[in-house]
JSON list of C-alpha atoms in Angstrom, two decimals:
[
{"chain": "A", "resi": 193, "resn": "UNK", "atom": "CA", "xyz": [85.91, 93.70, 94.68]},
{"chain": "A", "resi": 194, "resn": "UNK", "atom": "CA", "xyz": [88.27, 91.33, 92.90]},
{"chain": "A", "resi": 195, "resn": "UNK", "atom": "CA", "xyz": [86.51, 89.04, 90.46]},
{"chain": "A", "resi": 196, "resn": "UNK", "atom": "CA", "xyz": [89.36, 86.96, 89.09]},
{"chain": "A", "resi": 197, "resn": "UNK", "atom": "CA", "xyz": [91.92, 85.10, 91.12]},
{"chain": "A", "resi": 198, "resn": "UNK", "atom": "CA", "xyz": [95.07, 83.94, 89.38]},
{"chain": "A", "resi": 199, "resn": "UNK", "atom": "CA", "xyz": [97.02, 80.88, 90.38]},
{"chain": "A", "resi": 200, "resn": "UNK", "atom": "CA", "xyz": [99.89, 80.58, 91.03]},
{"chain": "A", "resi": 201, "resn": "UNK", "atom": "CA", "xyz": [100.90, 83.96, 92.39]},
{"chain": "A", "resi": 202, "resn": "UNK", "atom": "CA", "xyz": [104.41, 83.45, 91.08]},
{"chain": "A", "resi": 203, "resn": "UNK", "atom": "CA", "xyz": [105.93, 81.05, 88.57]},
{"chain": "A", "resi": 204, "resn": "UNK", "atom": "CA", "xyz": [109.58, 80.58, 87.65]},
{"chain": "A", "resi": 205, "resn": "UNK", "atom": "CA", "xyz": [110.58, 78.45, 84.65]},
{"chain": "A", "resi": 206, "resn": "UNK", "atom": "CA", "xyz": [113.45, 77.93, 82.24]},
{"chain": "A", "resi": 207, "resn": "UNK", "atom": "CA", "xyz": [113.47, 79.34, 78.75]},
{"chain": "A", "resi": 208, "resn": "UNK", "atom": "CA", "xyz": [111.84, 76.92, 76.33]},
{"chain": "A", "resi": 209, "resn": "UNK", "atom": "CA", "xyz": [109.46, 75.45, 78.89]},
{"chain": "A", "resi": 210, "resn": "UNK", "atom": "CA", "xyz": [105.71, 76.01, 78.85]},
{"chain": "A", "resi": 211, "resn": "UNK", "atom": "CA", "xyz": [104.03, 78.23, 81.42]},
{"chain": "A", "resi": 212, "resn": "UNK", "atom": "CA", "xyz": [100.47, 77.66, 82.59]},
{"chain": "A", "resi": 213, "resn": "UNK", "atom": "CA", "xyz": [98.52, 80.17, 84.62]},
{"chain": "A", "resi": 214, "resn": "UNK", "atom": "CA", "xyz": [95.00, 79.72, 85.93]},
{"chain": "A", "resi": 215, "resn": "UNK", "atom": "CA", "xyz": [92.19, 82.10, 86.74]},
{"chain": "A", "resi": 216, "resn": "UNK", "atom": "CA", "xyz": [88.98, 81.56, 88.67]},
{"chain": "A", "resi": 217, "resn": "UNK", "atom": "CA", "xyz": [86.04, 83.93, 88.91]},
{"chain": "A", "resi": 218, "resn": "UNK", "atom": "CA", "xyz": [82.78, 84.13, 90.76]},
{"chain": "A", "resi": 219, "resn": "UNK", "atom": "CA", "xyz": [79.96, 85.66, 88.74]},
{"chain": "A", "resi": 220, "resn": "UNK", "atom": "CA", "xyz": [78.63, 85.32, 85.22]},
{"chain": "A", "resi": 221, "resn": "UNK", "atom": "CA", "xyz": [80.69, 87.01, 82.53]},
{"chain": "A", "resi": 222, "resn": "UNK", "atom": "CA", "xyz": [80.48, 88.24, 78.97]},
{"chain": "A", "resi": 223, "resn": "UNK", "atom": "CA", "xyz": [84.12, 87.48, 78.31]},
{"chain": "A", "resi": 224, "resn": "UNK", "atom": "CA", "xyz": [87.44, 86.78, 79.97]},
{"chain": "A", "resi": 225, "resn": "UNK", "atom": "CA", "xyz": [90.62, 88.54, 78.98]},
{"chain": "A", "resi": 226, "resn": "UNK", "atom": "CA", "xyz": [94.31, 88.15, 79.71]},
{"chain": "A", "resi": 227, "resn": "UNK", "atom": "CA", "xyz": [96.70, 91.06, 80.03]},
{"chain": "A", "resi": 228, "resn": "UNK", "atom": "CA", "xyz": [100.42, 91.39, 80.47]},
{"chain": "A", "resi": 229, "resn": "UNK", "atom": "CA", "xyz": [102.24, 94.02, 82.53]},
{"chain": "A", "resi": 230, "resn": "UNK", "atom": "CA", "xyz": [105.95, 94.66, 82.42]},
{"chain": "A", "resi": 231, "resn": "UNK", "atom": "CA", "xyz": [107.31, 96.06, 85.66]},
{"chain": "A", "resi": 232, "resn": "UNK", "atom": "CA", "xyz": [106.17, 99.62, 86.28]},
{"chain": "A", "resi": 233, "resn": "UNK", "atom": "CA", "xyz": [104.27, 99.91, 83.00]},
{"chain": "A", "resi": 234, "resn": "UNK", "atom": "CA", "xyz": [100.69, 99.86, 81.81]},
{"chain": "A", "resi": 235, "resn": "UNK", "atom": "CA", "xyz": [98.84, 96.69, 80.90]},
{"chain": "A", "resi": 236, "resn": "UNK", "atom": "CA", "xyz": [98.77, 95.29, 77.39]},
{"chain": "A", "resi": 237, "resn": "UNK", "atom": "CA", "xyz": [95.89, 93.19, 76.13]},
{"chain": "A", "resi": 238, "resn": "UNK", "atom": "CA", "xyz": [96.85, 89.68, 75.03]},
{"chain": "A", "resi": 239, "resn": "UNK", "atom": "CA", "xyz": [93.70, 87.76, 74.21]},
{"chain": "A", "resi": 240, "resn": "UNK", "atom": "CA", "xyz": [89.93, 87.79, 74.75]},
{"chain": "A", "resi": 241, "resn": "UNK", "atom": "CA", "xyz": [87.72, 84.73, 74.94]},
{"chain": "A", "resi": 242, "resn": "UNK", "atom": "CA", "xyz": [83.96, 85.08, 74.87]},
{"chain": "A", "resi": 243, "resn": "UNK", "atom": "CA", "xyz": [81.69, 83.25, 77.26]},
{"chain": "A", "resi": 244, "resn": "UNK", "atom": "CA", "xyz": [80.44, 80.96, 74.47]},
{"chain": "A", "resi": 245, "resn": "UNK", "atom": "CA", "xyz": [83.96, 79.97, 73.42]},
{"chain": "A", "resi": 246, "resn": "UNK", "atom": "CA", "xyz": [86.00, 77.17, 74.98]},
{"chain": "A", "resi": 247, "resn": "UNK", "atom": "CA", "xyz": [89.45, 77.64, 73.51]},
{"chain": "A", "resi": 248, "resn": "UNK", "atom": "CA", "xyz": [91.37, 80.30, 71.63]},
{"chain": "A", "resi": 249, "resn": "UNK", "atom": "CA", "xyz": [94.87, 80.56, 70.19]},
{"chain": "A", "resi": 250, "resn": "UNK", "atom": "CA", "xyz": [97.08, 83.50, 69.38]},
{"chain": "A", "resi": 251, "resn": "UNK", "atom": "CA", "xyz": [100.67, 82.76, 68.41]},
{"chain": "A", "resi": 252, "resn": "UNK", "atom": "CA", "xyz": [102.30, 81.01, 71.39]},
{"chain": "A", "resi": 253, "resn": "UNK", "atom": "CA", "xyz": [99.28, 81.71, 73.58]},
{"chain": "A", "resi": 254, "resn": "UNK", "atom": "CA", "xyz": [96.47, 79.29, 74.23]},
{"chain": "A", "resi": 255, "resn": "UNK", "atom": "CA", "xyz": [93.50, 80.21, 76.41]},
{"chain": "A", "resi": 256, "resn": "UNK", "atom": "CA", "xyz": [90.77, 77.92, 77.64]},
{"chain": "A", "resi": 257, "resn": "UNK", "atom": "CA", "xyz": [87.51, 78.82, 79.33]},
{"chain": "A", "resi": 258, "resn": "UNK", "atom": "CA", "xyz": [85.28, 76.55, 81.40]},
{"chain": "A", "resi": 259, "resn": "UNK", "atom": "CA", "xyz": [82.18, 78.50, 82.36]},
{"chain": "A", "resi": 260, "resn": "UNK", "atom": "CA", "xyz": [80.77, 75.57, 84.34]},
{"chain": "A", "resi": 261, "resn": "UNK", "atom": "CA", "xyz": [83.80, 75.71, 86.62]},
{"chain": "A", "resi": 262, "resn": "UNK", "atom": "CA", "xyz": [84.18, 79.47, 86.28]},
{"chain": "A", "resi": 263, "resn": "UNK", "atom": "CA", "xyz": [87.82, 79.09, 85.38]},
{"chain": "A", "resi": 264, "resn": "UNK", "atom": "CA", "xyz": [90.28, 79.89, 82.62]},
{"chain": "A", "resi": 265, "resn": "UNK", "atom": "CA", "xyz": [93.87, 79.01, 81.85]},
{"chain": "A", "resi": 266, "resn": "UNK", "atom": "CA", "xyz": [96.59, 80.75, 79.88]},
{"chain": "A", "resi": 267, "resn": "UNK", "atom": "CA", "xyz": [99.31, 78.61, 78.35]},
{"chain": "A", "resi": 268, "resn": "UNK", "atom": "CA", "xyz": [102.47, 80.19, 76.96]},
{"chain": "A", "resi": 269, "resn": "UNK", "atom": "CA", "xyz": [104.43, 77.68, 74.92]},
{"chain": "A", "resi": 270, "resn": "UNK", "atom": "CA", "xyz": [108.18, 77.72, 74.29]},
{"chain": "A", "resi": 271, "resn": "UNK", "atom": "CA", "xyz": [108.70, 80.56, 76.74]},
{"chain": "A", "resi": 272, "resn": "UNK", "atom": "CA", "xyz": [111.34, 83.22, 76.25]},
{"chain": "A", "resi": 273, "resn": "UNK", "atom": "CA", "xyz": [113.13, 85.48, 78.70]},
{"chain": "A", "resi": 274, "resn": "UNK", "atom": "CA", "xyz": [111.15, 88.37, 77.19]},
{"chain": "A", "resi": 275, "resn": "UNK", "atom": "CA", "xyz": [107.94, 86.75, 78.45]},
{"chain": "A", "resi": 276, "resn": "UNK", "atom": "CA", "xyz": [108.96, 87.70, 81.99]},
{"chain": "A", "resi": 277, "resn": "UNK", "atom": "CA", "xyz": [106.11, 89.88, 83.26]},
{"chain": "A", "resi": 278, "resn": "UNK", "atom": "CA", "xyz": [102.97, 89.84, 85.39]},
{"chain": "A", "resi": 279, "resn": "UNK", "atom": "CA", "xyz": [99.90, 88.30, 83.79]},
{"chain": "A", "resi": 280, "resn": "UNK", "atom": "CA", "xyz": [96.38, 89.27, 84.79]},
{"chain": "A", "resi": 281, "resn": "UNK", "atom": "CA", "xyz": [93.02, 87.84, 83.95]},
{"chain": "A", "resi": 282, "resn": "UNK", "atom": "CA", "xyz": [90.07, 90.19, 83.73]},
{"chain": "A", "resi": 283, "resn": "UNK", "atom": "CA", "xyz": [86.39, 89.47, 83.45]},
{"chain": "A", "resi": 284, "resn": "UNK", "atom": "CA", "xyz": [84.11, 91.62, 81.34]},
{"chain": "A", "resi": 285, "resn": "UNK", "atom": "CA", "xyz": [80.69, 92.19, 82.84]},
{"chain": "A", "resi": 286, "resn": "UNK", "atom": "CA", "xyz": [77.80, 94.29, 81.68]},
{"chain": "A", "resi": 287, "resn": "UNK", "atom": "CA", "xyz": [75.03, 95.74, 83.75]},
{"chain": "A", "resi": 288, "resn": "UNK", "atom": "CA", "xyz": [72.69, 97.77, 81.63]},
{"chain": "A", "resi": 289, "resn": "UNK", "atom": "CA", "xyz": [74.87, 100.11, 79.61]},
{"chain": "A", "resi": 290, "resn": "UNK", "atom": "CA", "xyz": [77.77, 99.85, 82.00]},
{"chain": "A", "resi": 291, "resn": "UNK", "atom": "CA", "xyz": [80.55, 97.61, 80.79]},
{"chain": "A", "resi": 292, "resn": "UNK", "atom": "CA", "xyz": [83.54, 97.21, 83.05]},
{"chain": "A", "resi": 293, "resn": "UNK", "atom": "CA", "xyz": [86.57, 95.00, 83.48]},
{"chain": "A", "resi": 294, "resn": "UNK", "atom": "CA", "xyz": [87.48, 93.52, 86.83]},
{"chain": "A", "resi": 295, "resn": "UNK", "atom": "CA", "xyz": [91.03, 92.26, 87.32]},
{"chain": "A", "resi": 296, "resn": "UNK", "atom": "CA", "xyz": [92.62, 89.60, 89.47]},
{"chain": "A", "resi": 297, "resn": "UNK", "atom": "CA", "xyz": [95.85, 89.95, 91.45]},
{"chain": "A", "resi": 298, "resn": "UNK", "atom": "CA", "xyz": [98.04, 88.50, 88.75]},
{"chain": "A", "resi": 299, "resn": "UNK", "atom": "CA", "xyz": [100.72, 85.88, 88.30]},
{"chain": "A", "resi": 300, "resn": "UNK", "atom": "CA", "xyz": [104.35, 86.98, 88.22]},
{"chain": "A", "resi": 301, "resn": "UNK", "atom": "CA", "xyz": [106.11, 84.89, 85.58]},
{"chain": "A", "resi": 302, "resn": "UNK", "atom": "CA", "xyz": [109.89, 84.73, 85.53]},
{"chain": "A", "resi": 303, "resn": "UNK", "atom": "CA", "xyz": [111.54, 83.01, 82.57]},
{"chain": "A", "resi": 304, "resn": "UNK", "atom": "CA", "xyz": [115.18, 82.27, 83.25]},
{"chain": "A", "resi": 305, "resn": "UNK", "atom": "CA", "xyz": [117.57, 82.25, 80.28]},
{"chain": "B", "resi": 236, "resn": "UNK", "atom": "CA", "xyz": [94.80, 105.12, 65.57]},
{"chain": "B", "resi": 237, "resn": "UNK", "atom": "CA", "xyz": [93.75, 105.49, 69.15]},
{"chain": "B", "resi": 238, "resn": "UNK", "atom": "CA", "xyz": [96.17, 106.61, 71.85]},
{"chain": "B", "resi": 239, "resn": "UNK", "atom": "CA", "xyz": [95.89, 107.30, 75.54]},
{"chain": "B", "resi": 240, "resn": "UNK", "atom": "CA", "xyz": [97.99, 109.80, 77.43]},
{"chain": "B", "resi": 241, "resn": "UNK", "atom": "CA", "xyz": [98.42, 109.82, 81.16]},
{"chain": "B", "resi": 242, "resn": "UNK", "atom": "CA", "xyz": [100.54, 112.20, 83.17]},
{"chain": "B", "resi": 243, "resn": "UNK", "atom": "CA", "xyz": [102.62, 112.73, 85.15]},
{"chain": "B", "resi": 244, "resn": "UNK", "atom": "CA", "xyz": [104.59, 109.48, 85.16]},
{"chain": "B", "resi": 245, "resn": "UNK", "atom": "CA", "xyz": [105.75, 109.93, 88.74]},
{"chain": "B", "resi": 246, "resn": "UNK", "atom": "CA", "xyz": [104.59, 112.20, 91.52]},
{"chain": "B", "resi": 247, "resn": "UNK", "atom": "CA", "xyz": [105.69, 112.72, 95.11]},
{"chain": "B", "resi": 248, "resn": "UNK", "atom": "CA", "xyz": [103.22, 114.67, 97.21]},
{"chain": "B", "resi": 249, "resn": "UNK", "atom": "CA", "xyz": [103.04, 115.50, 100.93]},
{"chain": "B", "resi": 250, "resn": "UNK", "atom": "CA", "xyz": [100.19, 114.29, 103.08]},
{"chain": "B", "resi": 251, "resn": "UNK", "atom": "CA", "xyz": [97.31, 116.75, 103.01]},
{"chain": "B", "resi": 252, "resn": "UNK", "atom": "CA", "xyz": [98.16, 118.19, 99.62]},
{"chain": "B", "resi": 253, "resn": "UNK", "atom": "CA", "xyz": [95.71, 118.11, 96.67]},
{"chain": "B", "resi": 254, "resn": "UNK", "atom": "CA", "xyz": [96.00, 115.78, 93.70]},
{"chain": "B", "resi": 255, "resn": "UNK", "atom": "CA", "xyz": [95.08, 116.02, 90.06]},
{"chain": "B", "resi": 256, "resn": "UNK", "atom": "CA", "xyz": [95.95, 113.28, 87.57]},
{"chain": "B", "resi": 257, "resn": "UNK", "atom": "CA", "xyz": [94.86, 113.70, 83.98]},
{"chain": "B", "resi": 258, "resn": "UNK", "atom": "CA", "xyz": [94.15, 111.21, 81.25]},
{"chain": "B", "resi": 259, "resn": "UNK", "atom": "CA", "xyz": [93.19, 111.94, 77.65]},
{"chain": "B", "resi": 260, "resn": "UNK", "atom": "CA", "xyz": [92.27, 109.68, 74.78]},
{"chain": "B", "resi": 261, "resn": "UNK", "atom": "CA", "xyz": [92.73, 110.40, 71.10]},
{"chain": "B", "resi": 262, "resn": "UNK", "atom": "CA", "xyz": [91.30, 108.79, 68.01]},
{"chain": "B", "resi": 263, "resn": "UNK", "atom": "CA", "xyz": [87.97, 107.59, 69.36]},
{"chain": "B", "resi": 264, "resn": "UNK", "atom": "CA", "xyz": [84.68, 109.06, 70.48]},
{"chain": "B", "resi": 265, "resn": "UNK", "atom": "CA", "xyz": [82.51, 108.37, 73.51]},
{"chain": "B", "resi": 266, "resn": "UNK", "atom": "CA", "xyz": [84.83, 105.84, 75.11]},
{"chain": "B", "resi": 267, "resn": "UNK", "atom": "CA", "xyz": [84.27, 104.17, 78.44]},
{"chain": "B", "resi": 268, "resn": "UNK", "atom": "CA", "xyz": [86.97, 105.51, 80.76]},
{"chain": "B", "resi": 269, "resn": "UNK", "atom": "CA", "xyz": [88.42, 103.88, 83.85]},
{"chain": "B", "resi": 270, "resn": "UNK", "atom": "CA", "xyz": [90.73, 104.69, 86.75]},
{"chain": "B", "resi": 271, "resn": "UNK", "atom": "CA", "xyz": [92.46, 101.77, 88.42]},
{"chain": "B", "resi": 272, "resn": "UNK", "atom": "CA", "xyz": [94.87, 101.68, 91.35]},
{"chain": "B", "resi": 273, "resn": "UNK", "atom": "CA", "xyz": [97.52, 99.04, 91.81]},
{"chain": "B", "resi": 274, "resn": "UNK", "atom": "CA", "xyz": [99.16, 98.67, 95.20]},
{"chain": "B", "resi": 275, "resn": "UNK", "atom": "CA", "xyz": [102.63, 97.13, 95.31]},
{"chain": "B", "resi": 276, "resn": "UNK", "atom": "CA", "xyz": [102.47, 93.44, 94.41]},
{"chain": "B", "resi": 277, "resn": "UNK", "atom": "CA", "xyz": [98.69, 93.51, 94.15]},
{"chain": "B", "resi": 278, "resn": "UNK", "atom": "CA", "xyz": [96.12, 93.39, 91.43]},
{"chain": "B", "resi": 279, "resn": "UNK", "atom": "CA", "xyz": [94.22, 96.26, 89.91]},
{"chain": "B", "resi": 280, "resn": "UNK", "atom": "CA", "xyz": [91.41, 97.81, 91.87]},
{"chain": "B", "resi": 281, "resn": "UNK", "atom": "CA", "xyz": [88.76, 99.61, 89.85]},
{"chain": "B", "resi": 282, "resn": "UNK", "atom": "CA", "xyz": [88.22, 103.05, 91.38]},
{"chain": "B", "resi": 283, "resn": "UNK", "atom": "CA", "xyz": [85.96, 104.88, 88.93]},
{"chain": "B", "resi": 284, "resn": "UNK", "atom": "CA", "xyz": [84.47, 104.38, 85.51]},
{"chain": "B", "resi": 285, "resn": "UNK", "atom": "CA", "xyz": [82.59, 106.68, 83.21]},
{"chain": "B", "resi": 286, "resn": "UNK", "atom": "CA", "xyz": [80.29, 106.00, 80.27]},
{"chain": "B", "resi": 287, "resn": "UNK", "atom": "CA", "xyz": [79.89, 109.64, 79.26]},
{"chain": "B", "resi": 288, "resn": "UNK", "atom": "CA", "xyz": [80.57, 113.29, 80.05]},
{"chain": "B", "resi": 289, "resn": "UNK", "atom": "CA", "xyz": [79.68, 114.05, 83.66]},
{"chain": "B", "resi": 290, "resn": "UNK", "atom": "CA", "xyz": [78.76, 110.42, 84.35]},
{"chain": "B", "resi": 291, "resn": "UNK", "atom": "CA", "xyz": [80.96, 108.90, 87.05]},
{"chain": "B", "resi": 292, "resn": "UNK", "atom": "CA", "xyz": [80.49, 105.62, 88.89]},
{"chain": "B", "resi": 293, "resn": "UNK", "atom": "CA", "xyz": [82.51, 104.97, 92.01]},
{"chain": "B", "resi": 294, "resn": "UNK", "atom": "CA", "xyz": [83.45, 101.44, 92.87]},
{"chain": "B", "resi": 295, "resn": "UNK", "atom": "CA", "xyz": [84.90, 101.91, 96.33]},
{"chain": "B", "resi": 296, "resn": "UNK", "atom": "CA", "xyz": [84.52, 104.57, 99.02]},
{"chain": "B", "resi": 297, "resn": "UNK", "atom": "CA", "xyz": [87.71, 106.54, 99.33]},
{"chain": "B", "resi": 298, "resn": "UNK", "atom": "CA", "xyz": [89.51, 109.81, 99.53]},
{"chain": "B", "resi": 299, "resn": "UNK", "atom": "CA", "xyz": [89.48, 110.29, 95.77]},
{"chain": "B", "resi": 300, "resn": "UNK", "atom": "CA", "xyz": [87.05, 111.66, 93.21]},
{"chain": "B", "resi": 301, "resn": "UNK", "atom": "CA", "xyz": [86.87, 111.62, 89.42]},
{"chain": "B", "resi": 302, "resn": "UNK", "atom": "CA", "xyz": [85.49, 113.95, 86.81]},
{"chain": "B", "resi": 303, "resn": "UNK", "atom": "CA", "xyz": [84.94, 113.83, 83.06]},
{"chain": "B", "resi": 304, "resn": "UNK", "atom": "CA", "xyz": [84.68, 117.41, 81.84]},
{"chain": "B", "resi": 305, "resn": "UNK", "atom": "CA", "xyz": [85.10, 116.46, 78.18]},
{"chain": "B", "resi": 306, "resn": "UNK", "atom": "CA", "xyz": [84.37, 113.34, 76.17]},
{"chain": "B", "resi": 307, "resn": "UNK", "atom": "CA", "xyz": [87.97, 112.16, 76.07]},
{"chain": "B", "resi": 308, "resn": "UNK", "atom": "CA", "xyz": [89.30, 113.61, 79.32]},
{"chain": "B", "resi": 309, "resn": "UNK", "atom": "CA", "xyz": [89.23, 111.85, 82.68]},
{"chain": "B", "resi": 310, "resn": "UNK", "atom": "CA", "xyz": [90.62, 113.43, 85.85]},
{"chain": "B", "resi": 311, "resn": "UNK", "atom": "CA", "xyz": [91.38, 111.84, 89.19]},
{"chain": "B", "resi": 312, "resn": "UNK", "atom": "CA", "xyz": [91.47, 114.22, 92.14]},
{"chain": "B", "resi": 313, "resn": "UNK", "atom": "CA", "xyz": [91.83, 114.50, 95.85]},
{"chain": "B", "resi": 314, "resn": "UNK", "atom": "CA", "xyz": [91.46, 117.51, 98.12]},
{"chain": "B", "resi": 315, "resn": "UNK", "atom": "CA", "xyz": [93.79, 116.10, 100.79]},
{"chain": "B", "resi": 316, "resn": "UNK", "atom": "CA", "xyz": [96.05, 113.14, 100.15]},
{"chain": "B", "resi": 317, "resn": "UNK", "atom": "CA", "xyz": [96.54, 110.37, 102.69]},
{"chain": "B", "resi": 318, "resn": "UNK", "atom": "CA", "xyz": [99.54, 108.07, 103.02]},
{"chain": "B", "resi": 319, "resn": "UNK", "atom": "CA", "xyz": [97.29, 105.20, 101.94]},
{"chain": "B", "resi": 320, "resn": "UNK", "atom": "CA", "xyz": [96.69, 106.92, 98.59]},
{"chain": "B", "resi": 321, "resn": "UNK", "atom": "CA", "xyz": [100.19, 105.92, 97.47]},
{"chain": "B", "resi": 322, "resn": "UNK", "atom": "CA", "xyz": [100.17, 103.51, 94.56]},
{"chain": "B", "resi": 323, "resn": "UNK", "atom": "CA", "xyz": [100.31, 103.07, 90.83]},
{"chain": "B", "resi": 324, "resn": "UNK", "atom": "CA", "xyz": [97.35, 104.70, 89.09]},
{"chain": "B", "resi": 325, "resn": "UNK", "atom": "CA", "xyz": [96.29, 103.53, 85.68]},
{"chain": "B", "resi": 326, "resn": "UNK", "atom": "CA", "xyz": [93.85, 105.12, 83.29]},
{"chain": "B", "resi": 327, "resn": "UNK", "atom": "CA", "xyz": [92.20, 102.98, 80.62]},
{"chain": "B", "resi": 328, "resn": "UNK", "atom": "CA", "xyz": [89.56, 103.21, 77.92]},
{"chain": "B", "resi": 329, "resn": "UNK", "atom": "CA", "xyz": [87.34, 100.79, 76.05]},
{"chain": "B", "resi": 330, "resn": "UNK", "atom": "CA", "xyz": [84.76, 101.11, 73.34]},
{"chain": "B", "resi": 331, "resn": "UNK", "atom": "CA", "xyz": [81.37, 102.19, 74.59]},
{"chain": "B", "resi": 332, "resn": "UNK", "atom": "CA", "xyz": [79.36, 99.88, 72.43]},
{"chain": "B", "resi": 333, "resn": "UNK", "atom": "CA", "xyz": [79.76, 96.13, 72.49]},
{"chain": "B", "resi": 334, "resn": "UNK", "atom": "CA", "xyz": [80.08, 93.66, 75.29]},
{"chain": "B", "resi": 335, "resn": "UNK", "atom": "CA", "xyz": [83.32, 92.07, 74.16]},
{"chain": "B", "resi": 336, "resn": "UNK", "atom": "CA", "xyz": [85.85, 94.83, 74.04]},
{"chain": "B", "resi": 337, "resn": "UNK", "atom": "CA", "xyz": [89.36, 95.07, 75.40]},
{"chain": "B", "resi": 338, "resn": "UNK", "atom": "CA", "xyz": [90.78, 97.89, 77.48]},
{"chain": "B", "resi": 339, "resn": "UNK", "atom": "CA", "xyz": [93.70, 100.07, 76.46]},
{"chain": "B", "resi": 340, "resn": "UNK", "atom": "CA", "xyz": [95.88, 101.35, 79.25]},
{"chain": "B", "resi": 341, "resn": "UNK", "atom": "CA", "xyz": [98.02, 104.40, 79.78]},
{"chain": "B", "resi": 342, "resn": "UNK", "atom": "CA", "xyz": [101.53, 104.03, 81.13]},
{"chain": "B", "resi": 343, "resn": "UNK", "atom": "CA", "xyz": [100.49, 104.84, 84.67]},
{"chain": "B", "resi": 344, "resn": "UNK", "atom": "CA", "xyz": [101.36, 107.36, 87.36]},
{"chain": "B", "resi": 345, "resn": "UNK", "atom": "CA", "xyz": [103.46, 106.30, 90.32]},
{"chain": "B", "resi": 346, "resn": "UNK", "atom": "CA", "xyz": [102.17, 108.35, 93.27]},
{"chain": "B", "resi": 347, "resn": "UNK", "atom": "CA", "xyz": [104.10, 108.45, 96.51]},
{"chain": "B", "resi": 348, "resn": "UNK", "atom": "CA", "xyz": [102.54, 110.32, 99.41]},
{"chain": "B", "resi": 349, "resn": "UNK", "atom": "CA", "xyz": [105.10, 111.31, 102.01]}
]
C-alpha cells in the first residue's frame, strides 16, 4: 500500500520562483527520501533525511521532517526550467532484516521559462 | 562504481503471452533488489523485493512472479499476461546493510499488453 502522499499533485510555477511540495505518511519510519523522475525515465535520488533529523540542505534543495505530524516538505529554491519533473517522497522502513522503500504518488512540477 | 541494467526498454506483448524482464546490478554484492510498477500518472507500487538469492517477498497478489537466480540478477515473469499488466516497470537496488540507504533505479521497461 502507498505510505507517502504528496501534495499538491501538480504544481506550475515560473522560473526563479520557489517550489514547495509536501509529503505525509502513516507509520513510523527510519528515514524519508525524495526522488526525482523525468518523464519516462527511472528515479534519481535527491536527498535523505533520517527520522532523528529535522532539516537538511543540498544545493537548492531544503527538506524538513516533522515526525510528530508525520510529514515532510521539499523546497526547491530559484527554480529552473530543468527542474521540471515528477517528485516523489519515499519512506524507508525496516522489519527485521527487510528494508524497503515505499513511494507516494508524486507531485508533477512544471517550471515555465 | 555501481550500475544497474534493465531491459528491454519497451515491450509490446499480446494478452496471454509470457513475460520475462531482467535486471542486473554491477559493482556491489548482496544488494536488496526491488521491482516496482508505475501506472500512468500514478506513484510507484512495490511488487517484489529480495534480500538474497532465492528469497522473494511479494507485496501484492497479482499475475506476476519474481526470481533471483544469482546474487545480482532479478527477473520479473508472468506465464500469461493480462491487459492490466501494462505499465512502467522499474527495477531498483539498495545496500543490504544499514537502515538509511537510498535506492538506485534502472531506466525502466514500458510494457504494453495488447
